[in-house]
PDB file of C-alpha atoms in Angstrom:
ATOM      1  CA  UNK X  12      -8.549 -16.000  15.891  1.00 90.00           C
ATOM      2  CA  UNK X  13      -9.600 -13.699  18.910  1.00 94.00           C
ATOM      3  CA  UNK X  14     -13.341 -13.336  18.649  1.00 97.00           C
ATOM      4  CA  UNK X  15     -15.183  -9.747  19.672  1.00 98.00           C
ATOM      5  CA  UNK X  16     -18.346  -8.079  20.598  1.00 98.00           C
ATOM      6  CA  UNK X  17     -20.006  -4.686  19.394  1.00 98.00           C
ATOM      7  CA  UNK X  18     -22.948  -3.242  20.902  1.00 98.00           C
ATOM      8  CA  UNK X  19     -24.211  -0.376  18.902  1.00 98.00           C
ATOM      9  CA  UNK X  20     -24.927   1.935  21.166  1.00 97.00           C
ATOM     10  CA  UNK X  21     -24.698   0.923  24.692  1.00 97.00           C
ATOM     11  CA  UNK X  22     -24.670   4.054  25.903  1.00 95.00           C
ATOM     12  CA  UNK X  23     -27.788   3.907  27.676  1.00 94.00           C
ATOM     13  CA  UNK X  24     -30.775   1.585  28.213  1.00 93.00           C
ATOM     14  CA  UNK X  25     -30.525  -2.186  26.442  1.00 95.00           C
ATOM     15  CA  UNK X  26     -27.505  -1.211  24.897  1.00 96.00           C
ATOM     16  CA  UNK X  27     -25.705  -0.499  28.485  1.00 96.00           C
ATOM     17  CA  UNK X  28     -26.868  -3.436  29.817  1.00 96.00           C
ATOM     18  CA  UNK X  29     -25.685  -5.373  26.685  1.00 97.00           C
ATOM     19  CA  UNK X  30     -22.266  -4.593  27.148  1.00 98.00           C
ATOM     20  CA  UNK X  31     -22.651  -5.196  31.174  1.00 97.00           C
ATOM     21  CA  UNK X  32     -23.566  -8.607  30.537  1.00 97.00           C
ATOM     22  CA  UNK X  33     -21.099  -9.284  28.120  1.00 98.00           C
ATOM     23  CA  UNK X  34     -18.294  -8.296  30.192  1.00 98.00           C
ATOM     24  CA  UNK X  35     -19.476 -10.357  33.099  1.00 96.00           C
ATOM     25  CA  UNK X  36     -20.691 -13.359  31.305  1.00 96.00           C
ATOM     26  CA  UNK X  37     -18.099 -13.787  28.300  1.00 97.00           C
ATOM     27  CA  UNK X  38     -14.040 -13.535  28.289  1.00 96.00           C
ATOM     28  CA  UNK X  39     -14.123 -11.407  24.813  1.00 97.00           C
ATOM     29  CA  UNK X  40     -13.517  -8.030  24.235  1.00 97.00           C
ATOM     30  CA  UNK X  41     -16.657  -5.428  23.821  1.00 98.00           C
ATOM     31  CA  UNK X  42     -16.596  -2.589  21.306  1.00 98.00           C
ATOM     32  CA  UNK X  43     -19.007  -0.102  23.062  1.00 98.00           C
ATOM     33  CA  UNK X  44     -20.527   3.454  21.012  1.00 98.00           C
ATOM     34  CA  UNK X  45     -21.881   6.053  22.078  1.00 98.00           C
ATOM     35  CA  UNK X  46     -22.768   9.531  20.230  1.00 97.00           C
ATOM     36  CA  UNK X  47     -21.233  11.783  22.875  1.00 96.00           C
ATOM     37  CA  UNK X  48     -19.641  11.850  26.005  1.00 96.00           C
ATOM     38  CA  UNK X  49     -17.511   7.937  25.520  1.00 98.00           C
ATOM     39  CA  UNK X  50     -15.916   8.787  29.186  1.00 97.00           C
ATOM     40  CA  UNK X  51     -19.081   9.012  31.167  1.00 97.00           C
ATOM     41  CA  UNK X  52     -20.439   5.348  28.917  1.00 97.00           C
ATOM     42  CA  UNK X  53     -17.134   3.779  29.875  1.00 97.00           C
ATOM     43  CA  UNK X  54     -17.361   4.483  33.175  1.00 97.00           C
ATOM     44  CA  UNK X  55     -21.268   3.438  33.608  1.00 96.00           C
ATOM     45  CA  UNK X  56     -20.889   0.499  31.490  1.00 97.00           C
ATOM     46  CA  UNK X  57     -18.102  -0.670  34.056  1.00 97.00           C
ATOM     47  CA  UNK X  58     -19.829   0.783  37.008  1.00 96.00           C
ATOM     48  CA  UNK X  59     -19.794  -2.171  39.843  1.00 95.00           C
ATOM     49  CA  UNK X  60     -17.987  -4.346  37.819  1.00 95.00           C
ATOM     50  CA  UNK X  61     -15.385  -5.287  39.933  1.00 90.00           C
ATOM     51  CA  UNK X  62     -14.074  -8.465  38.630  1.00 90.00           C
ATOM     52  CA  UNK X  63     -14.039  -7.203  35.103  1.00 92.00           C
ATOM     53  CA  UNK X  64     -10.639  -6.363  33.412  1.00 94.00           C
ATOM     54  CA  UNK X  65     -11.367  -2.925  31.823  1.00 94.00           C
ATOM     55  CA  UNK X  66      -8.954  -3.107  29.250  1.00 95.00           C
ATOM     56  CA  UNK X  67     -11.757  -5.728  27.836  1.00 97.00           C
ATOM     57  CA  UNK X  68     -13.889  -2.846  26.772  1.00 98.00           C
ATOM     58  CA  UNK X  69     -13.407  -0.455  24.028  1.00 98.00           C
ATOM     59  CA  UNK X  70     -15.688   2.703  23.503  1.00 98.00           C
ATOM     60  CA  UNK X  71     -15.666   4.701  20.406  1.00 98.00           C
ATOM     61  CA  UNK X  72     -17.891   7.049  18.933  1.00 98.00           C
ATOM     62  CA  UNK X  73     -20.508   6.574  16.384  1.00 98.00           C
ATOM     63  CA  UNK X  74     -23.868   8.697  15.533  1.00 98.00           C
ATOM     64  CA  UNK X  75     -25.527   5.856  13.442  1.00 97.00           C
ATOM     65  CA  UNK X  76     -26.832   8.890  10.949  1.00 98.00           C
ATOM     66  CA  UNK X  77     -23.676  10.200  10.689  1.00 98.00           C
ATOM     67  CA  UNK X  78     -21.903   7.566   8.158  1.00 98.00           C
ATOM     68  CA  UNK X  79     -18.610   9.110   8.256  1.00 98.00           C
ATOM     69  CA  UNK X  80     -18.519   8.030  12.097  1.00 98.00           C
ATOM     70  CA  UNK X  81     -19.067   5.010  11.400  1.00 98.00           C
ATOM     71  CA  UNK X  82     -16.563   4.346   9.342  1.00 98.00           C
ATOM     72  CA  UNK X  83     -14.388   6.158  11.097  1.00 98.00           C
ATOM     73  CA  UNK X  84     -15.477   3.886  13.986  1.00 98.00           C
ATOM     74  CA  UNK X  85     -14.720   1.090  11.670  1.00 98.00           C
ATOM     75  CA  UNK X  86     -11.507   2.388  10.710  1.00 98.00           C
ATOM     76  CA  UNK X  87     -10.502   2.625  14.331  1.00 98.00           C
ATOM     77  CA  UNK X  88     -11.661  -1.072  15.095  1.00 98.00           C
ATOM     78  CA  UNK X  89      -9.661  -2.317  12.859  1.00 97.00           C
ATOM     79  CA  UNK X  90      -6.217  -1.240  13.944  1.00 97.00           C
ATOM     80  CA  UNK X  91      -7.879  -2.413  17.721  1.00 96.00           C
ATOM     81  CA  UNK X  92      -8.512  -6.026  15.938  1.00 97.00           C
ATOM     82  CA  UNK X  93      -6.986  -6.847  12.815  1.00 95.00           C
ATOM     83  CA  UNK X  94      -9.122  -8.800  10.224  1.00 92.00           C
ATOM     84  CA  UNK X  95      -5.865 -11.176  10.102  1.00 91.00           C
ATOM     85  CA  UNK X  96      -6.056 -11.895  13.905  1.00 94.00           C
ATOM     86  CA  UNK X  97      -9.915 -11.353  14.978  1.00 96.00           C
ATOM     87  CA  UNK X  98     -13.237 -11.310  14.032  1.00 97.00           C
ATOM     88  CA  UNK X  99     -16.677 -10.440  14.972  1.00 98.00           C
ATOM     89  CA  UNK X 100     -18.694 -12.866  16.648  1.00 98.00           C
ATOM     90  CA  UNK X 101     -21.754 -10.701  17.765  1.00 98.00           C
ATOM     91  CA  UNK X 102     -22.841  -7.507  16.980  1.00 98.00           C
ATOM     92  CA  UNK X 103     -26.018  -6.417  18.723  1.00 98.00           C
ATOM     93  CA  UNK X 104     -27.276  -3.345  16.565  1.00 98.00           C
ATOM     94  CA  UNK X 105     -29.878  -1.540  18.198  1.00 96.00           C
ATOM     95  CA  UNK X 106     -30.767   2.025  17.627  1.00 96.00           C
ATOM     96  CA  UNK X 107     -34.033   3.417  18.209  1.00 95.00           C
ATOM     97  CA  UNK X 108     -36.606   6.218  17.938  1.00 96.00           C
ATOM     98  CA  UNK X 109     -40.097   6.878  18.203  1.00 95.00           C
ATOM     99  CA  UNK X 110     -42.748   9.109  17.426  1.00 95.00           C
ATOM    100  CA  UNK X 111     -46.102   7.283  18.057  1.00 91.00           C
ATOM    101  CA  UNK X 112     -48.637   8.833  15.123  1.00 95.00           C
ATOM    102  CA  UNK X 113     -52.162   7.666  16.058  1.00 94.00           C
ATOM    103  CA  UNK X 114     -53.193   8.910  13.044  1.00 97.00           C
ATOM    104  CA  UNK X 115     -52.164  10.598   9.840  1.00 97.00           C
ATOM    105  CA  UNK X 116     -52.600  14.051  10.798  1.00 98.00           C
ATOM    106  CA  UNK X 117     -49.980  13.518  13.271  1.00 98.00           C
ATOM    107  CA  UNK X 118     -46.888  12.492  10.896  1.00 98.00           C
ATOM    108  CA  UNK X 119     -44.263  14.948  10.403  1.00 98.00           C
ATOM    109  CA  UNK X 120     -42.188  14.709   7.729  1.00 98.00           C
ATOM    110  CA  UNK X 121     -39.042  15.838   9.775  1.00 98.00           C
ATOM    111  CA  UNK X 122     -39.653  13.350  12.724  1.00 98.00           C
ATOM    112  CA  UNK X 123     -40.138  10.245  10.240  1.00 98.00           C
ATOM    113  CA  UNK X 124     -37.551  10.841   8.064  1.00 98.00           C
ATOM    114  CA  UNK X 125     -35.221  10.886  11.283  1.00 98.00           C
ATOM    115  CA  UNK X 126     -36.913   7.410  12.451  1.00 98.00           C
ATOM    116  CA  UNK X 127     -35.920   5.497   9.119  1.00 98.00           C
ATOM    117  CA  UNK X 128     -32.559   7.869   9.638  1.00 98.00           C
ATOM    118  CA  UNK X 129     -31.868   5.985  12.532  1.00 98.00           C
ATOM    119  CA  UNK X 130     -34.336   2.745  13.029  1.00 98.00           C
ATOM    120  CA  UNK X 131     -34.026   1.641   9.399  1.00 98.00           C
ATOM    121  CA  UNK X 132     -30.281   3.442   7.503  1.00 98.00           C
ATOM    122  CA  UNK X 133     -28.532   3.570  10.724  1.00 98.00           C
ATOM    123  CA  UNK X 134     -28.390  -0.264  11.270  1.00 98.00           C
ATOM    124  CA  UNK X 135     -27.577  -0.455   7.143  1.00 98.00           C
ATOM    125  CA  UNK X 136     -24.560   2.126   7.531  1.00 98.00           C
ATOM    126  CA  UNK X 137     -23.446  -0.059  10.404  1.00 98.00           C
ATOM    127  CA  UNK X 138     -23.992  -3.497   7.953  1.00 98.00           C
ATOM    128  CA  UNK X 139     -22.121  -1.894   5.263  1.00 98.00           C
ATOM    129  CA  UNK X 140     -18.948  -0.756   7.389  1.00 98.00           C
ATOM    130  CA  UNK X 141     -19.030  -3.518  10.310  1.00 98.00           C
ATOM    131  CA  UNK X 142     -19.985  -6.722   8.168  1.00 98.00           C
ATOM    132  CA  UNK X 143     -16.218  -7.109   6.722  1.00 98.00           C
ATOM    133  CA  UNK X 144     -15.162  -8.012  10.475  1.00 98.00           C
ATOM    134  CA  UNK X 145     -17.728 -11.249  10.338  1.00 98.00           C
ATOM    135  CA  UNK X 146     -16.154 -14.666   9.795  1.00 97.00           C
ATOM    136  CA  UNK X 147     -15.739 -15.935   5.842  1.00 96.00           C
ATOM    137  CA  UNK X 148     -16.227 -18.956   4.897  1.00 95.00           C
ATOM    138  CA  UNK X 149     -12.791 -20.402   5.469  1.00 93.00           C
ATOM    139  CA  UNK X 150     -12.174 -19.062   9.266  1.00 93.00           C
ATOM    140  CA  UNK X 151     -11.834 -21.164  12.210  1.00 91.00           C
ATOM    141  CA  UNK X 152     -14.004 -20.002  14.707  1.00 93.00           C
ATOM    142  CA  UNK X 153     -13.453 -20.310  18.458  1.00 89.00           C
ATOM    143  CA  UNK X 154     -16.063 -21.321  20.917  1.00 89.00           C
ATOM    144  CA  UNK X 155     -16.409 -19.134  23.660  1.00 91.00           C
ATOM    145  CA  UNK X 156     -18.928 -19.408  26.655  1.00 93.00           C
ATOM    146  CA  UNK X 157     -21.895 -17.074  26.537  1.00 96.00           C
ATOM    147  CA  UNK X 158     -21.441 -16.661  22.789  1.00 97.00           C
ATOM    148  CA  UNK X 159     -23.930 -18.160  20.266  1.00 97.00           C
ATOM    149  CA  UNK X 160     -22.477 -21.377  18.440  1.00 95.00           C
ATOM    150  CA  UNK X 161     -21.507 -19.155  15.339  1.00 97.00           C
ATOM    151  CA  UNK X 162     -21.224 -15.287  14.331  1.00 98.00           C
ATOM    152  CA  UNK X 163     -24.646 -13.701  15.072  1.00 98.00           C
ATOM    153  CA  UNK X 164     -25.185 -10.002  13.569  1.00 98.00           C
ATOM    154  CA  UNK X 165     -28.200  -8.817  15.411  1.00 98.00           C
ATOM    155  CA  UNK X 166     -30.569  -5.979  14.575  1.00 98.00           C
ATOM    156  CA  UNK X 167     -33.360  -4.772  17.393  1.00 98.00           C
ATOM    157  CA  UNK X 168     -36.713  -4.827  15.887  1.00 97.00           C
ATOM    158  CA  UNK X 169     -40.147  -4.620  17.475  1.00 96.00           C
ATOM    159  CA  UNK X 170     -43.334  -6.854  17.202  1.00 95.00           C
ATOM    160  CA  UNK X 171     -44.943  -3.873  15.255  1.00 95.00           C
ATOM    161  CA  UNK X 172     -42.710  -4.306  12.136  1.00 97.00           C
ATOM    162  CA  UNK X 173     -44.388  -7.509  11.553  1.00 97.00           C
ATOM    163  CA  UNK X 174     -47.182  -6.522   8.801  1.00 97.00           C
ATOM    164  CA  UNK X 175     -49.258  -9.421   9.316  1.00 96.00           C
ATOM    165  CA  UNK X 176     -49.530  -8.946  13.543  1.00 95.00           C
ATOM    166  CA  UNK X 177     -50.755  -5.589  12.802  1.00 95.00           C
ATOM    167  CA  UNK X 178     -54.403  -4.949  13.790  1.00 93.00           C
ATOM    168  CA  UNK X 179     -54.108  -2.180  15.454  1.00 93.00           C
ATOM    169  CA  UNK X 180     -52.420   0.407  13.429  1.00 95.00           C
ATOM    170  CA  UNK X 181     -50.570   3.791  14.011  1.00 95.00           C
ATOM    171  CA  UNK X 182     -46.913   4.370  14.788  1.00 95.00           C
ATOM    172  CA  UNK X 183     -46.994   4.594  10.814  1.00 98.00           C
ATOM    173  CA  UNK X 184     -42.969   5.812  10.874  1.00 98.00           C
ATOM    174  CA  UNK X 185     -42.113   3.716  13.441  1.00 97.00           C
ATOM    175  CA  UNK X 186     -43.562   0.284  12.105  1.00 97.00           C
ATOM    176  CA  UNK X 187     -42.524   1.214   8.575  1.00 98.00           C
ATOM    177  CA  UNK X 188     -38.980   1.306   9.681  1.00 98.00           C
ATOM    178  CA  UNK X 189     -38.902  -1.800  11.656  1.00 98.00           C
ATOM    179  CA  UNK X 190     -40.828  -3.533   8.759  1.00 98.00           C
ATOM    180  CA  UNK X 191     -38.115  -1.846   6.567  1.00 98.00           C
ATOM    181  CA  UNK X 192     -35.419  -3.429   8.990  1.00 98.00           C
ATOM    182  CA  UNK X 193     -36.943  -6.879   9.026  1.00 98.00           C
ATOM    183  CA  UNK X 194     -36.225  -7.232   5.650  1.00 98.00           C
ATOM    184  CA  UNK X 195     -32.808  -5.315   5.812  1.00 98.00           C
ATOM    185  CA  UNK X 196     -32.279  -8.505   8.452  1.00 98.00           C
ATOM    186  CA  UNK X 197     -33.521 -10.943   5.851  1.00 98.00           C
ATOM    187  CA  UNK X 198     -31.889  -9.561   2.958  1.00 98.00           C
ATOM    188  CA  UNK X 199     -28.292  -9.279   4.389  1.00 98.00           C
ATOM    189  CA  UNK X 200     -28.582 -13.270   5.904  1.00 98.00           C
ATOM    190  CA  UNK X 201     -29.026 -14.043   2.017  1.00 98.00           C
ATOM    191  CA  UNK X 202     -25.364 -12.143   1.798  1.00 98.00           C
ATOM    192  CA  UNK X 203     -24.200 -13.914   4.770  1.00 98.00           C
ATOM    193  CA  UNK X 204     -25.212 -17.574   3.078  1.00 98.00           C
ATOM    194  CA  UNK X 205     -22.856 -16.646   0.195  1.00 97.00           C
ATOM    195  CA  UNK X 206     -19.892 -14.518   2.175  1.00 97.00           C
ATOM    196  CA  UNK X 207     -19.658 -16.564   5.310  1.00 98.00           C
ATOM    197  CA  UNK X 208     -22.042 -19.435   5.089  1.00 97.00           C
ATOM    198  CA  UNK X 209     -22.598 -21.563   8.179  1.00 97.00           C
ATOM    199  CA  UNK X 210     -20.365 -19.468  10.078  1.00 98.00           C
ATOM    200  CA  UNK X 211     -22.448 -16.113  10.589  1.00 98.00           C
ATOM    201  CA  UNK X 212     -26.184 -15.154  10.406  1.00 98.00           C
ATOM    202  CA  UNK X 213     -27.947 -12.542  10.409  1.00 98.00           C
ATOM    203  CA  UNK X 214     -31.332 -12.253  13.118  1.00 98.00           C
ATOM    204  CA  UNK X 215     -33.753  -9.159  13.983  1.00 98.00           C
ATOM    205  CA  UNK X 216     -35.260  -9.224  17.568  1.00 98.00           C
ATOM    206  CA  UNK X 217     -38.366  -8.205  19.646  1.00 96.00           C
ATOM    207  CA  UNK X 218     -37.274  -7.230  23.524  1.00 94.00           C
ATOM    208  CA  UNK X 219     -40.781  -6.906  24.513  1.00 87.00           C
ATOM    209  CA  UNK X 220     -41.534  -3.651  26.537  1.00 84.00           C
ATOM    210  CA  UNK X 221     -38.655  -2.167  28.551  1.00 84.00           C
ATOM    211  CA  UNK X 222     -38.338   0.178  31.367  1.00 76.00           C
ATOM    212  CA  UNK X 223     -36.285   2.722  28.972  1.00 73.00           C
ATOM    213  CA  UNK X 224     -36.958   6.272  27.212  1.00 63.00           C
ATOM    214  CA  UNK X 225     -38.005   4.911  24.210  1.00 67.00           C
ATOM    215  CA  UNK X 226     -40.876   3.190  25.726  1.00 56.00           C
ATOM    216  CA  UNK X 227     -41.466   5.582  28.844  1.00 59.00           C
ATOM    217  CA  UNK X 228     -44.980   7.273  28.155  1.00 60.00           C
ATOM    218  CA  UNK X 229     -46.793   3.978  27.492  1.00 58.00           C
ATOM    219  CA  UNK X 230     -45.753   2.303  30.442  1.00 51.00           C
ATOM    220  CA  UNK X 231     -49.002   3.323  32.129  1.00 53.00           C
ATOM    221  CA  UNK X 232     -50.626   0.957  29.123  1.00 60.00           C
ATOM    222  CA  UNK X 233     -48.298  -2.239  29.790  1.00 60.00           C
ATOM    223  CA  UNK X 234     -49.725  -4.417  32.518  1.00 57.00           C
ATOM    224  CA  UNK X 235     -46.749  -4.998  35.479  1.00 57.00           C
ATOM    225  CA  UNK X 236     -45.555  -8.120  34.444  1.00 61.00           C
ATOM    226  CA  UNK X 237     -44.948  -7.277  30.976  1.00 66.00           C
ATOM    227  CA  UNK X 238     -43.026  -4.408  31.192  1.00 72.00           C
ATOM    228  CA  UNK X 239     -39.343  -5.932  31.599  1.00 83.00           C
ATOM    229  CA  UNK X 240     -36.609  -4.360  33.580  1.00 89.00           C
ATOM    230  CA  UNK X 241     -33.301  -4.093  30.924  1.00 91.00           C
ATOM    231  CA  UNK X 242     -31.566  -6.492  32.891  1.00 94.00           C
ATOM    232  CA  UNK X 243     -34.424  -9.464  32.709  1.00 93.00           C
ATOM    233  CA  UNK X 244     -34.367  -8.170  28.802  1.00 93.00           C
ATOM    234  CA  UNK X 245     -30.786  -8.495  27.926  1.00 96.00           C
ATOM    235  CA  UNK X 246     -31.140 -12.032  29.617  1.00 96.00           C
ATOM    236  CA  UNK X 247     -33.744 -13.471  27.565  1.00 95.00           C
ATOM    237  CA  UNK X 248     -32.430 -12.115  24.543  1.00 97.00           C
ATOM    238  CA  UNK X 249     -28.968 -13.171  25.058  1.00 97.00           C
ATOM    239  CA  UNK X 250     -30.766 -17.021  25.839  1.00 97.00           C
ATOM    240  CA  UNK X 251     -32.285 -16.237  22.442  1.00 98.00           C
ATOM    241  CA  UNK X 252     -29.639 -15.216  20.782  1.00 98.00           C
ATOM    242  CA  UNK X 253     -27.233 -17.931  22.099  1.00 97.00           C
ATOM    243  CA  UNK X 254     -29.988 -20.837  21.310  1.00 97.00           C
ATOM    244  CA  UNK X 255     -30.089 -19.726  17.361  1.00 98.00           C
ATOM    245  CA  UNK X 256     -29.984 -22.691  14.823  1.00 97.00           C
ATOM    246  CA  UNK X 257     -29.624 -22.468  10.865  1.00 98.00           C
ATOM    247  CA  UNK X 258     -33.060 -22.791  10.401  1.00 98.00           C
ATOM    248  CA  UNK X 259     -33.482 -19.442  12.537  1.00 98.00           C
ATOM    249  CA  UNK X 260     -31.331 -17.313  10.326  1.00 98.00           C
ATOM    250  CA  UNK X 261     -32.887 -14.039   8.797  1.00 98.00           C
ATOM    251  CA  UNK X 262     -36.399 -14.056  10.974  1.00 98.00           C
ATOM    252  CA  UNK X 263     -37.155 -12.188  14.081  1.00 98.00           C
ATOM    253  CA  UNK X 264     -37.320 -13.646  17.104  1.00 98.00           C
ATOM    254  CA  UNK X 265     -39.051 -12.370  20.180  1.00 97.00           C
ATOM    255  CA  UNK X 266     -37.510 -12.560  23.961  1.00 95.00           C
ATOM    256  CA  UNK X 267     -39.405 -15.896  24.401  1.00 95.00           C
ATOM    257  CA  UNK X 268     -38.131 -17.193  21.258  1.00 97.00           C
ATOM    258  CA  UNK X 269     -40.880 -17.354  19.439  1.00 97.00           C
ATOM    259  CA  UNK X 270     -40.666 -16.042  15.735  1.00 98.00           C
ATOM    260  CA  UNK X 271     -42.103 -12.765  15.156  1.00 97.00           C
ATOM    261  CA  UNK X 272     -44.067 -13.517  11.846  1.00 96.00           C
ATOM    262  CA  UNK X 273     -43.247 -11.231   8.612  1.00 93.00           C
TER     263      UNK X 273
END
């Protein structure tokens, strides 16, 4: 069976870079999204990449709180790979948003509802459509260089969704959501012990702090070495990702692969 790749989105930031890397460091073909404008992803996702075929990449559109694109999305992927002939060996799901509350005052109903929207239901919606490509039980798997040993389904979490590491507080919608997540992570690994068993798991990760939007007004607070450029990111999480045992399935995992406690 021909194995695949989605990145959800990759249409800027980590995601880009996900799909970059997987191009040059894998043979298998990468389902990109991207909310708007899929030409202009496509062509800075393959921007420089020379050596790559492009026919390897795929871009279609999905707004994770739109569920009707997603299955749409899904819908499309699956004339693209038939369940029959392929399946989905890694899906890095990683939408994000952030309003940083320091304090109650500051929530807004509007601007946390759209962070679970898309921190917390968007990576669900994409569970519930994108799940059926994983391996069952019964398939045969291939092993493919710069792929984890077995079908990884990951979500992008952050440190602060861990409810025992916080001592700081604030950021009440956006660690409530990535808490929320966690156990969305957790909770759909249980699913993937019945439906697919040793052959798929489910993981939530922690990139540490990035040079991207999301993160852009608190770089000022991040001393130098710790705030990552995407492309040292993307490569410790893909070492991460790709060093995953059994006994790693439904916890998150920071970029130095240490576990992120609940």
């Amino acid at each position: 069976m021909q194995p695949w790749a989605l990145v959800a989105p990759a249409s800027r930031g980590i995601g880009m870079e996900f799909a970059r890397r997987l191009l040059q460091t894998t043979k298998v073909p990468v389902v990109a999204t991207a909310r708007k404008d899929l030409d202009q992803t496509r062509e800075n996702v393959l921007k420089g990449l020379n050596d790559v075929s492009e026919d390897r990449l795929k871009v279609v559109r999905v707004d994770v709180i739109d569920e009707q694109s997603i299955s749409d999305a899904a819908e499309q992927v699956s004339k693209l790979y038939p369940k029959k002939e392929a399946y989905l060996h890694l899906s890095l799901c990683i939408p994000g948003i952030l309003f940083p509350e320091k304090a109650p005052s500051q929530i807004n109903y509007d601007d946390a509802l759209l962070t679970f929207k898309t921190n917390t239901l968007g990576p669900m919606m994409l569970i519930k459509h994108f799940s059926p490509f994983l391996p069952r039980k019964s398939a045969n798997l291939s092993e493919e260089s710069g792929l984890p040993a077995r079908a990884t389904w990951m979500n992008m979490s952050a440190r602060v969704g861990s409810i025992s590491d916080n001592g700081l507080g604030g950021w009440y919608s956006y660690r409530a959501s990535k808490a929320a997540l966690n156990q969305t992570t957790k909770t759909f690994d249980n699913y993937l012990k019945m439906s697919s068993g040793e052959k798929a798991i489910s993981i939530a990760m922690h990139p540490g702090t990035v040079k991207t939007g999301l993160s852009k007004e608190f770089w000022s607070n991040v001393k130098e070495e710790k705030l990552f450029s995407t492309e040292y990111a993307v490569e410790r999480l893909m070492e991460v990702i790709n060093t995953r045992s059994l006994d790693d399935r439904g916890k998150c995992w920071d970029w130095k692969g240490e576990e992120v406690p609940p």
